Coordinates of C-alpha atoms (C1' of nucleotides) in Angstrom, one line a residue:
Chain G
X1110 CA 0.0 0.0 0.0
X1111 CA 1.2 3.4 -0.9
X1112 CA 0.0 5.8 1.7
X1113 CA -2.3 6.0 4.6
X1114 CA -4.6 8.2 2.7
X1115 CA -4.9 5.9 -0.2
X1116 CA -5.4 2.8 1.9
X1117 CA -8.2 4.5 3.8
X1118 CA -10.0 5.4 0.7
X1119 CA -9.7 2.2 -1.1
X1120 CA -8.4 -0.8 0.8
X1121 CA -7.2 -3.5 -1.6
X1122 CA -8.1 -7.1 -0.9
X1123 CA -5.5 -8.9 1.3
X1124 CA -2.6 -10.1 -0.8
X1125 CA -3.2 -7.8 -3.7
X1126 CA -0.2 -5.7 -4.6
X1127 CA -1.2 -2.6 -6.4
X1128 CA 2.2 -1.1 -7.0
X1129 CA 5.5 -2.4 -8.0
X1130 CA 6.6 -4.4 -11.0
X1131 CA 6.1 -8.2 -11.1
X1132 CA 9.1 -10.1 -10.2
X1133 CA 10.9 -7.1 -8.8
X1134 CA 10.7 -6.6 -5.1
X1135 CA 10.6 -3.0 -3.8
X1136 CA 11.2 -2.0 -0.2
X1137 CA 8.8 0.3 1.6
X1138 CA 11.4 3.1 1.4
X1139 CA 11.7 2.7 -2.4
X1140 CA 8.0 3.0 -2.8
X1141 CA 7.7 5.9 -0.5
X1142 CA 10.6 7.7 -2.1
X1143 CA 9.3 6.9 -5.6
X1144 CA 6.2 9.1 -5.4
X1145 CA 7.0 11.3 -2.4
X1146 CA 4.4 9.7 -0.1
X1147 CA 5.3 8.3 3.3
X1148 CA 2.6 6.6 5.3
X1149 CA 3.9 7.8 8.7
X1150 CA 4.4 11.3 7.5
X1151 CA 0.9 11.4 6.0
X1152 CA -0.6 10.1 9.2
X1153 CA 1.4 12.7 11.2
X1154 CA 0.2 15.5 9.0
X1155 CA -3.4 14.7 9.9
X1156 CA -5.2 16.3 12.8
X1157 CA -6.6 14.0 15.4
X1158 CA -10.1 14.5 14.0
X1159 CA -9.1 13.8 10.5
X1160 CA -7.3 10.6 11.6
X1161 CA -10.3 9.4 13.6
X1162 CA -12.7 9.9 10.7
X1163 CA -10.4 8.1 8.3
X1164 CA -10.1 5.2 10.7
X1165 CA -13.9 5.0 11.0
X1166 CA -14.1 5.0 7.2
X1167 CA -11.5 2.3 6.9
X1168 CA -13.3 0.1 9.4
X1169 CA -16.6 0.4 7.4
X1170 CA -14.8 -0.4 4.2
X1171 CA -13.0 -3.4 5.8
X1172 CA -16.4 -4.7 6.8
X1173 CA -17.7 -4.3 3.3
X1174 CA -19.9 -1.3 4.1
X1175 CA -18.1 1.4 2.2
X1176 CA -20.3 4.5 2.3
X1177 CA -18.8 5.6 -1.0
X1178 CA -20.2 2.5 -2.7
X1179 CA -23.7 3.8 -2.1
X1180 CA -25.2 5.0 -5.4
X1181 CA -28.7 6.4 -4.8
X1182 CA -31.2 7.4 -2.2
X1183 CA -34.9 8.0 -2.8
X1184 CA -35.5 11.6 -1.4
X1185 CA -39.3 11.7 -1.1
X1186 CA -39.4 15.2 0.5
X1187 CA -37.2 18.1 1.3
X1188 CA -37.0 19.8 4.7
X1189 CA -39.0 22.9 3.9
X1190 CA -41.8 20.9 2.3
X1191 CA -42.2 18.7 5.5
X1192 CA -42.5 21.9 7.6
X1193 CA -45.0 23.5 5.1
X1194 CA -47.2 20.5 4.8
X1195 CA -47.0 19.2 8.3
X1196 CA -50.8 18.7 8.8
X1197 CA -50.9 16.6 5.7
X1198 CA -47.7 14.7 6.5
X1199 CA -48.1 14.1 10.2
X1200 CA -47.6 10.4 11.0
X1201 CA -46.9 9.7 7.3
X1202 CA -43.6 8.2 6.2
X1203 CA -41.0 10.3 4.4
X1204 CA -37.6 9.8 3.2
X1205 CA -35.1 12.6 3.5
X1206 CA -31.4 13.0 2.9
X1207 CA -28.8 15.6 3.8
X1208 CA -25.8 16.6 5.8
X1209 CA -25.6 16.1 9.6
X1210 CA -25.2 19.6 11.1
X1211 CA -25.8 18.8 14.7
X1212 CA -25.9 15.8 17.1
X1213 CA -27.6 16.0 20.4
X1214 CA -27.4 12.8 22.5
X1215 CA -29.9 12.5 25.4
X1216 CA -29.2 9.2 27.0
X1217 CA -30.8 6.6 24.9
X1218 CA -32.3 9.0 22.4
X1219 CA -30.7 11.5 20.0
X1220 CA -31.5 14.4 17.8
X1221 CA -29.9 15.2 14.5
X1222 CA -30.2 18.4 12.5
X1223 CA -30.2 17.3 8.9
X1224 CA -29.5 20.0 6.3
X1225 CA -30.7 19.7 2.7
X1226 CA -31.0 22.1 -0.2
X1227 CA -33.9 24.0 1.4
X1228 CA -32.9 24.1 5.1
X1229 CA -32.9 21.8 8.1
X1230 CA -35.2 19.2 9.5
X1231 CA -34.7 17.6 12.9
X1232 CA -34.4 13.8 13.1
X1233 CA -35.4 12.0 16.3
X1234 CA -33.8 8.6 16.8
X1235 CA -33.8 6.0 19.5
X1236 CA -33.3 2.3 19.9
X1237 CA -37.0 1.7 19.9
X1238 CA -37.4 3.1 16.4
X1239 CA -34.2 1.8 14.8
X1240 CA -33.2 -1.2 16.8
X1241 CA -30.3 -1.3 19.3
X1242 CA -27.6 -2.2 16.8
X1243 CA -28.6 0.4 14.3
X1244 CA -28.9 3.0 17.0
X1245 CA -25.4 2.3 18.3
X1246 CA -24.1 2.4 14.7
X1247 CA -25.6 5.8 14.0
X1248 CA -23.9 7.1 17.1
X1249 CA -20.5 6.5 15.5
X1250 CA -21.4 8.8 12.6
X1251 CA -20.0 12.4 12.5
X1252 CA -21.1 15.8 11.9
X1253 CA -20.8 16.6 8.3
X1254 CA -21.6 13.1 7.2
X1255 CA -24.3 12.8 4.5
X1256 CA -27.1 10.4 5.5
X1257 CA -30.5 9.2 4.4
X1258 CA -33.4 8.9 6.8
X1259 CA -36.7 7.1 6.5
X1260 CA -39.3 7.6 9.2
X1261 CA -42.6 9.3 10.1
X1262 CA -43.3 13.0 10.6
X1263 CA -44.2 14.2 14.1
X1264 CA -43.9 17.1 16.3
X1265 CA -41.8 17.0 19.5
X1266 CA -43.1 18.2 22.9
X1267 CA -41.3 21.5 22.2
X1268 CA -43.1 21.8 18.9
X1269 CA -40.3 21.1 16.5
X1270 CA -41.4 19.3 13.4
X1271 CA -39.2 16.2 13.1
X1272 CA -38.8 12.9 11.4
X1273 CA -38.9 9.9 13.8
X1274 CA -36.3 7.6 12.2
X1275 CA -37.1 4.0 11.3
X1276 CA -34.1 3.5 9.0
X1277 CA -30.9 5.4 8.6
X1278 CA -28.1 5.0 6.0
X1279 CA -24.7 6.5 5.9
X1280 CA -24.5 7.8 2.3
X1281 CA -21.2 9.6 2.3
X1282 CA -18.5 9.9 5.0
X1283 CA -17.0 13.4 5.6
X1284 CA -13.4 12.8 6.6
X1285 CA -12.9 16.5 7.3
X1286 CA -14.7 18.2 10.2
X1287 CA -17.0 21.1 9.6
X1288 CA -16.4 24.6 10.8
X1289 CA -17.8 25.6 14.2
X1290 CA -21.6 25.1 14.3
X1291 CA -22.5 28.4 15.8
X1292 CA -20.1 31.0 14.4
X1293 CA -19.9 29.2 11.1
X1294 CA -17.1 30.0 8.6
X1295 CA -16.2 33.7 9.0
X1296 CA -12.7 34.1 7.5
X1297 CA -13.4 35.8 4.1
X1298 CA -10.5 34.2 2.4
X1299 CA -11.7 30.7 3.4
X1300 CA -15.3 31.6 2.5
X1301 CA -14.3 32.5 -1.1
X1302 CA -11.7 29.8 -1.6
X1303 CA -13.7 27.0 -0.1
X1304 CA -17.2 28.2 -1.1
X1305 CA -18.6 24.7 -0.6
X1306 CA -18.0 25.2 3.2
X1307 CA -19.5 28.7 3.0
X1308 CA -22.6 27.3 1.4
X1309 CA -22.9 24.5 4.0
X1310 CA -22.3 26.7 7.0
X1311 CA -23.9 30.1 6.1
X1312 CA -27.6 29.8 5.0
X1313 CA -27.5 33.5 3.9
X1314 CA -25.0 32.5 1.2
X1315 CA -27.1 29.7 -0.2
X1316 CA -30.0 32.2 -0.2
X1317 CA -28.0 34.8 -2.1
X1318 CA -27.0 32.3 -4.9
X1319 CA -30.6 31.0 -5.2
X1320 CA -31.7 34.6 -5.6
X1321 CA -29.0 35.2 -8.2
X1322 CA -30.5 32.4 -10.3
X1323 CA -34.0 33.8 -9.9
X1324 CA -32.9 37.3 -10.9
X1325 CA -31.1 36.1 -14.0
X1326 CA -34.1 34.0 -15.0
X1327 CA -36.4 37.0 -14.4
X1328 CA -34.3 39.2 -16.7
X1329 CA -34.2 36.5 -19.4
X1330 CA -38.0 35.9 -19.2
X1331 CA -38.7 39.6 -19.4
X1332 CA -36.8 39.9 -22.7
X1333 CA -37.9 36.5 -24.1
X1334 CA -41.5 37.6 -23.6
X1335 CA -40.7 40.7 -25.7
X1336 CA -39.3 38.6 -28.6
X1337 CA -35.7 39.2 -27.9
X1338 CA -33.4 36.5 -29.4
X1339 CA -30.7 35.3 -27.0
X1340 CA -27.4 34.7 -28.8
X1341 CA -23.8 33.8 -28.0
X1342 CA -20.9 35.7 -29.5
X1343 CA -17.2 35.1 -29.3
X1344 CA -15.2 35.5 -26.1
X1345 CA -11.9 35.1 -28.0
X1346 CA -11.1 37.7 -30.6
X1347 CA -8.2 39.6 -32.2
X1348 CA -9.8 42.9 -31.2
X1349 CA -11.2 43.8 -27.8
X1350 CA -13.5 46.6 -28.4
X1351 CA -16.9 48.0 -27.5
X1352 CA -15.8 49.5 -24.2
X1353 CA -13.1 51.4 -22.6
X1354 CA -11.0 48.9 -20.7
X1355 CA -7.8 47.0 -20.7
X1356 CA -8.2 43.4 -22.0
X1357 CA -6.7 40.1 -21.0
X1358 CA -4.3 38.7 -23.6
X1359 CA -4.1 35.1 -24.5
X1360 CA -2.7 33.1 -27.4
X1361 CA -4.0 30.5 -29.9
X1362 CA -1.5 27.8 -30.5
X1363 CA -3.3 26.5 -33.6
X1364 CA -3.4 30.0 -35.2
X1365 CA -0.2 31.2 -33.6
X1366 CA -2.0 34.4 -32.9
X1367 CA -2.4 36.7 -30.0
X1368 CA -6.1 36.9 -28.9
X1369 CA -8.0 39.0 -26.3
X1370 CA -10.8 38.0 -24.0
X1371 CA -13.8 40.1 -24.7
X1372 CA -14.4 43.3 -22.7
X1373 CA -17.9 43.8 -24.2
X1374 CA -20.3 42.0 -26.6
X1375 CA -21.5 45.3 -28.2
X1376 CA -20.0 45.1 -31.7
X1377 CA -21.0 41.5 -32.3
X1378 CA -24.5 42.1 -31.1
X1379 CA -24.9 45.1 -33.4
X1380 CA -23.8 43.0 -36.3
X1381 CA -26.8 40.8 -35.4
X1382 CA -29.0 43.8 -35.7
X1383 CA -27.4 44.5 -39.1
X1384 CA -28.3 41.0 -40.0
X1385 CA -31.9 41.6 -39.2
X1386 CA -32.5 40.0 -35.8
X1387 CA -34.2 43.2 -34.7
X1388 CA -34.1 42.4 -31.0
X1389 CA -31.2 40.6 -29.5
X1390 CA -29.4 40.1 -26.2
X1391 CA -26.5 38.2 -24.7
X1392 CA -26.0 37.5 -21.0
X1393 CA -22.5 36.4 -20.2
X1394 CA -19.1 37.1 -18.9
X1395 CA -16.9 40.0 -19.8
X1396 CA -13.3 40.2 -18.8
X1397 CA -11.5 43.4 -17.9
X1398 CA -7.9 43.4 -16.8
X1399 CA -8.2 46.1 -14.2
X1400 CA -8.3 46.6 -10.4
X1401 CA -10.1 44.1 -8.1
X1402 CA -12.1 45.5 -5.3
X1403 CA -15.5 45.4 -3.6
X1404 CA -17.3 46.4 -6.9
X1405 CA -15.0 44.8 -9.5
X1406 CA -14.1 41.2 -10.3
X1407 CA -11.9 40.6 -13.4
X1408 CA -14.7 38.4 -14.9
X1409 CA -18.2 39.6 -14.4
X1410 CA -21.6 39.0 -15.8
X1411 CA -23.1 41.6 -18.1
X1412 CA -26.2 41.7 -20.2
X1413 CA -26.2 43.7 -23.4
X1414 CA -29.4 44.1 -25.5
X1415 CA -30.2 45.8 -28.7
X1416 CA -33.5 46.8 -30.2
X1417 CA -34.0 48.0 -33.8
X1418 CA -36.2 51.0 -34.4
X1419 CA -35.8 52.2 -30.8
X1420 CA -33.7 54.9 -29.2
X1421 CA -32.2 55.6 -25.8
X1422 CA -35.6 56.7 -24.4
X1423 CA -37.0 53.3 -25.1
X1424 CA -33.9 51.9 -23.3
X1425 CA -34.6 54.0 -20.2
X1426 CA -38.0 52.5 -20.0
X1427 CA -36.7 49.0 -20.5
X1428 CA -34.0 49.5 -17.9
X1429 CA -36.3 50.7 -15.1
X1430 CA -38.8 48.0 -16.0
X1431 CA -36.2 45.2 -16.0
X1432 CA -34.7 46.3 -12.7
X1433 CA -38.1 46.8 -11.0
X1434 CA -39.2 43.4 -12.3
X1435 CA -36.1 41.7 -11.0
X1436 CA -36.5 43.4 -7.6
X1437 CA -40.1 42.2 -7.4
X1438 CA -39.0 38.7 -8.2
X1439 CA -36.0 38.6 -5.8
X1440 CA -37.5 40.5 -2.9
X1441 CA -41.3 40.7 -3.4
X1442 CA -41.2 44.5 -3.7
X1443 CA -39.8 47.2 -5.9
X1444 CA -38.6 49.0 -2.8
X1445 CA -35.5 47.4 -1.3
X1446 CA -33.0 48.1 1.4
X1447 CA -29.4 48.2 0.5
X1448 CA -26.9 48.5 3.3
X1449 CA -29.5 50.3 5.4
X1450 CA -30.6 52.7 2.6
X1451 CA -34.1 52.4 1.1
X1452 CA -33.9 52.3 -2.7
X1453 CA -37.1 52.7 -4.8
X1454 CA -36.9 50.8 -8.1
X1455 CA -40.4 51.5 -9.2
X1456 CA -40.6 53.4 -12.5
X1457 CA -40.3 56.2 -13.6
X1458 CA -36.7 57.0 -12.4
X1459 CA -35.4 60.5 -12.2
X1460 CA -33.9 61.8 -15.4
X1461 CA -31.4 64.7 -15.6
X1462 CA -28.8 65.7 -18.1
X1463 CA -25.1 65.4 -17.2
X1464 CA -24.9 69.2 -17.4
X1465 CA -27.8 69.7 -15.1
X1466 CA -26.3 67.2 -12.7
X1467 CA -23.0 69.1 -12.6
X1468 CA -24.9 72.3 -12.1
X1469 CA -27.0 70.9 -9.3
X1470 CA -24.4 69.0 -7.3
X1471 CA -21.2 70.9 -8.3
X1472 CA -22.6 74.4 -8.9
X1473 CA -20.9 74.7 -12.2
X1474 CA -22.8 75.8 -15.3
X1475 CA -21.2 74.2 -18.4
X1476 CA -23.8 75.9 -20.6
X1477 CA -21.8 79.1 -20.2
X1478 CA -18.5 77.4 -21.1
X1479 CA -17.9 78.3 -24.7
X1480 CA -14.7 76.5 -25.7
X1481 CA -12.3 73.8 -24.8
X1482 CA -10.0 76.6 -23.7
X1483 CA -12.5 78.0 -21.3
X1484 CA -13.2 74.5 -20.0
X1485 CA -9.5 73.9 -19.3
X1486 CA -9.3 77.1 -17.3
X1487 CA -12.3 76.0 -15.4
X1488 CA -10.7 72.6 -14.7
X1489 CA -7.7 74.3 -13.2
X1490 CA -9.8 76.7 -11.2
X1491 CA -11.9 73.8 -9.7
X1492 CA -9.0 71.4 -9.2
X1493 CA -10.4 68.9 -11.6
X1494 CA -7.0 68.1 -13.2
X1495 CA -6.5 65.1 -11.0
X1496 CA -9.7 63.5 -12.2
X1497 CA -8.6 63.7 -15.9
X1498 CA -7.2 60.6 -17.6
X1499 CA -5.2 62.6 -20.1
X1500 CA -3.0 65.6 -19.9
X1501 CA -5.0 68.8 -19.4
X1502 CA -3.9 70.3 -22.7
X1503 CA -5.4 67.3 -24.6
X1504 CA -8.7 67.6 -22.8
X1505 CA -11.9 68.8 -24.5
X1506 CA -14.9 70.4 -22.8
X1507 CA -16.6 67.0 -22.9
X1508 CA -13.7 65.4 -21.0
X1509 CA -13.9 68.1 -18.3
X1510 CA -17.7 68.0 -18.0
X1511 CA -17.4 64.2 -17.4
X1512 CA -14.7 64.7 -14.8
X1513 CA -16.8 67.3 -13.0
X1514 CA -19.8 64.9 -13.1
X1515 CA -17.7 62.1 -11.6
X1516 CA -16.3 64.4 -8.9
X1517 CA -19.4 66.2 -7.8
X1518 CA -22.5 64.3 -8.9
X1519 CA -22.0 60.6 -9.2
X1520 CA -21.8 59.8 -5.5
X1521 CA -24.9 61.8 -4.8
X1522 CA -27.1 59.6 -7.1
X1523 CA -28.5 57.3 -4.4
X1524 CA -32.0 56.7 -5.8
X1525 CA -32.2 55.1 -9.2
X1526 CA -31.4 58.0 -11.7
X1527 CA -30.7 58.3 -15.4
X1528 CA -28.0 60.7 -16.3
X1529 CA -28.6 61.6 -19.9
X1530 CA -26.8 63.3 -22.8
X1531 CA -23.1 62.4 -22.6
X1532 CA -20.3 64.3 -24.3
X1533 CA -19.5 62.9 -27.8
X1534 CA -15.8 62.8 -26.9
X1535 CA -16.3 60.0 -24.4
X1536 CA -19.0 58.2 -26.4
X1537 CA -17.5 56.9 -29.7
X1538 CA -20.3 54.4 -30.4
X1539 CA -23.2 56.8 -29.8
X1540 CA -25.4 58.9 -32.0
X1541 CA -25.0 62.7 -31.6
X1542 CA -27.9 64.7 -30.4
X1543 CA -29.8 66.4 -33.2
X1544 CA -28.8 70.1 -33.1
X1545 CA -25.8 69.5 -30.8
X1546 CA -23.0 67.4 -32.2
X1547 CA -20.9 67.8 -29.1
X1548 CA -23.4 65.7 -27.1
X1549 CA -24.8 62.2 -27.6
X1550 CA -28.0 60.3 -27.0
X1551 CA -26.5 58.3 -24.2
X1552 CA -27.5 57.6 -20.6
X1553 CA -26.1 55.8 -17.6
X1554 CA -28.2 54.6 -14.8
X1555 CA -26.9 55.2 -11.3
X1556 CA -28.1 53.5 -8.1
X1557 CA -26.4 54.2 -4.7
X1558 CA -23.8 56.2 -6.5
X1559 CA -22.8 53.3 -8.7
X1560 CA -23.2 52.9 -12.4
X1561 CA -25.4 50.0 -13.2
X1562 CA -26.4 50.5 -16.8
X1563 CA -25.1 52.3 -19.9
X1564 CA -27.1 52.8 -23.0
X1565 CA -27.4 54.7 -26.2
X1566 CA -29.1 55.5 -29.4
X1567 CA -26.5 53.5 -31.4
X1568 CA -24.4 55.3 -33.9
X1569 CA -25.2 53.7 -37.3
X1570 CA -23.4 56.1 -39.7
X1571 CA -20.4 54.1 -40.9
X1572 CA -18.4 57.2 -41.9
X1573 CA -18.9 58.9 -38.6
X1574 CA -18.1 55.6 -36.8
X1575 CA -14.9 55.3 -38.8
X1576 CA -13.9 58.8 -37.8
X1577 CA -14.7 58.2 -34.1
X1578 CA -12.5 55.0 -34.1
X1579 CA -9.7 57.0 -35.7
X1580 CA -10.1 59.6 -33.0
X1581 CA -9.9 56.8 -30.4
X1582 CA -6.7 55.6 -32.0
X1583 CA -5.2 59.1 -31.4
X1584 CA -6.4 58.9 -27.8
X1585 CA -4.4 55.7 -27.5
X1586 CA -1.3 57.5 -28.8
X1587 CA -1.9 60.1 -26.2
X1588 CA -1.5 57.4 -23.5
X1589 CA -5.1 56.3 -23.0
X1590 CA -4.6 52.5 -23.2
X1591 CA -8.3 52.1 -22.6
X1592 CA -9.4 53.8 -25.7
X1593 CA -11.5 51.8 -28.1
X1594 CA -9.7 49.6 -30.6
X1595 CA -10.7 50.0 -34.3
X1596 CA -12.9 47.2 -35.6
X1597 CA -12.9 47.6 -39.4
X1598 CA -15.2 44.7 -40.0
X1599 CA -17.7 46.3 -37.6
X1600 CA -17.5 49.5 -39.7
X1601 CA -18.1 47.4 -42.8
X1602 CA -21.2 45.9 -41.3
X1603 CA -22.6 49.4 -40.7
X1604 CA -21.9 50.1 -44.4
X1605 CA -24.5 47.4 -45.2
X1606 CA -26.9 49.3 -43.0
X1607 CA -28.0 49.0 -39.4
X1608 CA -31.4 50.3 -38.6
X1609 CA -31.8 53.0 -36.0
X1610 CA -31.2 51.0 -32.8
X1611 CA -31.3 51.4 -29.1
X1612 CA -28.8 49.4 -27.0
X1613 CA -28.0 48.9 -23.4
X1614 CA -25.7 47.1 -21.0
X1615 CA -26.6 46.2 -17.4
X1616 CA -24.1 45.0 -14.9
X1617 CA -25.8 41.9 -13.6
X1618 CA -23.6 41.3 -10.6
X1619 CA -24.2 44.8 -9.4
X1620 CA -27.9 44.5 -9.8
X1621 CA -27.7 41.3 -7.8
X1622 CA -25.7 43.0 -5.2
X1623 CA -28.5 45.5 -4.6
X1624 CA -31.2 42.9 -4.6
X1625 CA -29.4 40.6 -2.2
X1626 CA -28.1 43.4 0.0
X1627 CA -24.5 42.2 -0.6
X1628 CA -21.7 44.5 0.4
X1629 CA -19.1 43.0 -2.0
X1630 CA -19.3 41.7 -5.5
X1631 CA -17.5 38.7 -4.2
X1632 CA -20.6 37.8 -2.3
X1633 CA -22.6 37.4 -5.5
X1634 CA -20.0 35.5 -7.5
X1635 CA -19.6 31.9 -6.4
X1636 CA -15.9 31.7 -7.2
X1637 CA -14.4 35.1 -7.3
X1638 CA -10.9 35.6 -8.7
X1639 CA -8.2 34.8 -6.1
X1640 CA -4.5 34.4 -6.1
X1641 CA -3.3 30.9 -5.7
X1642 CA -2.2 30.1 -2.2
X1643 CA 1.4 29.2 -3.3
Chain X
rG979 C1' 0.5 49.8 -7.5
rG980 C1' 0.3 53.0 -2.5
rG981 C1' -1.4 53.2 2.7
rC982 C1' -3.5 50.8 7.2
rC983 C1' -4.7 46.1 9.4
rG984 C1' -4.8 40.8 9.9
rU985 C1' -2.7 35.4 9.8
rU986 C1' -2.4 31.5 17.1
rA987 C1' -6.0 24.0 17.8
rG988 C1' -10.6 21.5 12.7
rC989 C1' -13.7 26.4 13.5
rU990 C1' -14.6 31.3 16.3
rC991 C1' -11.3 34.0 19.1
rA992 C1' -8.1 35.5 23.8
rG993 C1' -2.8 35.8 24.8
rC994 C1' -0.1 41.7 29.7
rU995 C1' 7.3 45.6 29.7
rG996 C1' 9.9 39.0 25.6
rG997 C1' 10.3 33.4 29.7
rU998 C1' 8.0 28.2 23.6
rA999 C1' 0.4 29.1 24.6
rG1000 C1' -5.5 29.4 26.6
rA1001 C1' -11.2 29.5 26.2
rG1002 C1' -15.8 28.0 23.7
rC1003 C1' -17.5 24.9 19.9
rA1004 C1' -15.8 20.4 17.5
rG1005 C1' -13.1 15.5 18.9
rC1006 C1' -12.4 11.2 22.5
rA1007 C1' -14.3 8.5 27.1
rG1008 C1' -18.6 8.5 30.4
rA1009 C1' -23.9 10.0 32.5
rC1010 C1' -28.8 11.3 30.8
rU1011 C1' -35.2 8.4 26.3
rC1012 C1' -38.3 15.3 23.7
rU1013 C1' -33.3 18.1 22.8
rU1014 C1' -32.5 22.3 19.6
rA1015 C1' -25.7 27.0 20.6
rA1016 C1' -28.9 20.7 25.1
rU1017 C1' -26.6 19.8 29.9
rC1018 C1' -22.9 17.5 33.3
rU1019 C1' -17.8 14.9 34.5
rG1020 C1' -13.0 13.7 32.6
rC1021 C1' -9.2 13.6 28.7
rG1022 C1' -6.5 14.6 24.3
rG1023 C1' -5.4 18.1 20.4
rG1024 C1' -0.5 23.6 18.3
rU1025 C1' 5.5 24.1 12.6
rC1026 C1' 1.7 30.6 16.9
rG1027 C1' 1.6 32.1 8.0
rC1028 C1' 7.0 31.5 5.9
rA1029 C1' 12.3 33.0 6.1
rG1030 C1' 16.0 35.7 8.4
rG1031 C1' 17.7 39.2 12.4
rU1032 C1' 18.1 41.1 17.7
rU1033 C1' 18.3 38.5 22.4
rC1034 C1' 20.6 33.9 27.3
rG1035 C1' 15.6 33.2 25.5
rA1036 C1' 10.8 35.4 20.3
rU1037 C1' 3.6 34.0 19.3
rC1038 C1' 5.3 38.9 21.2
rC1039 C1' 10.6 43.3 19.0
rC1040 C1' 13.0 44.3 13.8
rU1041 C1' 13.5 43.1 8.3
rG1042 C1' 11.9 40.6 4.1
rC1043 C1' 8.3 37.4 1.7
rA1044 C1' 3.3 35.0 1.0
rC1045 C1' -1.9 35.2 1.3
rG1046 C1' -6.1 38.0 2.8
rG1047 C1' -9.3 42.3 4.5
rC1048 C1' -10.3 47.5 4.3
rU1049 C1' -9.0 51.9 1.7
rC1050 C1' -7.0 55.2 -2.3
rA1051 C1' -5.9 55.2 -7.5
rC1052 C1' -8.2 52.8 -12.3
rC1053 C1' -12.8 50.7 -13.8
rA1054 C1' -18.6 48.4 -14.6

RNA sequence: GGGCCGUUAGCUCAGCUGGUAGAGCAGCAGACUCUUAAUCUGCGGGUCGCAGGUUCGAUCCCUGCACGGCUCACCA
């Protein structure tokens, strides 16, 4: 036998040699040295509790009762259902399964808290119900083990709905002890790295991820009912465009080609509109090679949708309706509480222009700023220079308006609010406003000071689009490595003709954060990006 | 990337001007046939994140590193 661990998992029949070459004898040392395993060392590295559980398992296996050999269990009911339908089920037999979360021995009777998908159900067991041998056997099981229980439903003297066990089967042995039953698993690092333990120990976490699924389904249903077609577009491509962000770089061996992970789905979805799909959406992961914090994970879920013959006003309506619908589905109300603040999702949301927002929250009236020159003087006067991504001399009025918005207004937008009419300089894929080519038909939705959606009347003039891309190329040269990459094929598609179109992106993780009252984006992503331990 | 903080038993956490560690839960042994953070008695369990340094002596002081949390910058 090779190692303690292996022997405990899978004891070979006596006399069966699993390793070593026929006719060649190998000493224990050779075998241990060969693959770096040493039985004594392996045993010594285990905690007392790990060792005891492995020994219990080995004993079962030696007796031919390997719990890992069990294949199925008929689960007639879940915990929540038994509690909900108690009147109907009282004294009826049920069959449940789940993880042992708590053991309470009271002399010759015991209580087990069994946890399944929906919660916990108490199991009452004694020698009268199970037989003396079986009862003694169950007492050797451990917290964390997964078991099946058959018995009848009853209510204890204290009023706890329980299953009175007639038959119990060990379905899976946990050879690792669970975290502490009352405090649970608290260490954030362990919670994210070992999410399975987080899910087992913290019911709130299970609830959040169930809600996540419901929210995503609600958004899809909302769009499917309105005849949107759901599509899938490439994640790998030679151009990462459609947003201002730094991409992840990877490489195709077959093509001997540098590829990027997508940062947005925009340009492919608009090609679908060119192709005549009329209403299209994609919900999926985008990847942005940027900072990681409480609101940003390098891979995150975004929905982008495009609707032909519509504009950004239609997108505003759609945005508030989708969010309100999702809130209703997730929480039962369109008014939610996020980190102690009441947020009202019911439409209509407040709408104000970026310029009005800067006037209201920053006291600066950009309507009276005539030129880029004047704007730059204003930026110096108001100390906005630090907010700018480029050197001041390269900044336009639009850049400075946006900087002022981000500095003064953004954090004030607590209730859901649409900020409309963005500067053309920072919106290269957006149609200009009729009568004011410096501004575009674009909005961003803000909730709790955070951007949650971004939408426009899509630019469909191929010649203007080409110019805008070339302007972005210049921005790149000026040091903005987040400027949009030129996608010539996309421009070609516009030459074929894209109908007037409204488009929108909604940050799904952020929406879910609000609707589950989660402080960090890592609390709504099952496996957030983490550095490896070593 | 910068700043601040953290890393001690399986888990949650204490640990005093530096003298190689404690509690609760969990585990083991025992008592108890309606408990539910059950209770009661007893007993085990530690590479104090890693590597150096100072010191007679380091969980504690210093330096470096790793991982994490918060925060600022960037971003959605």
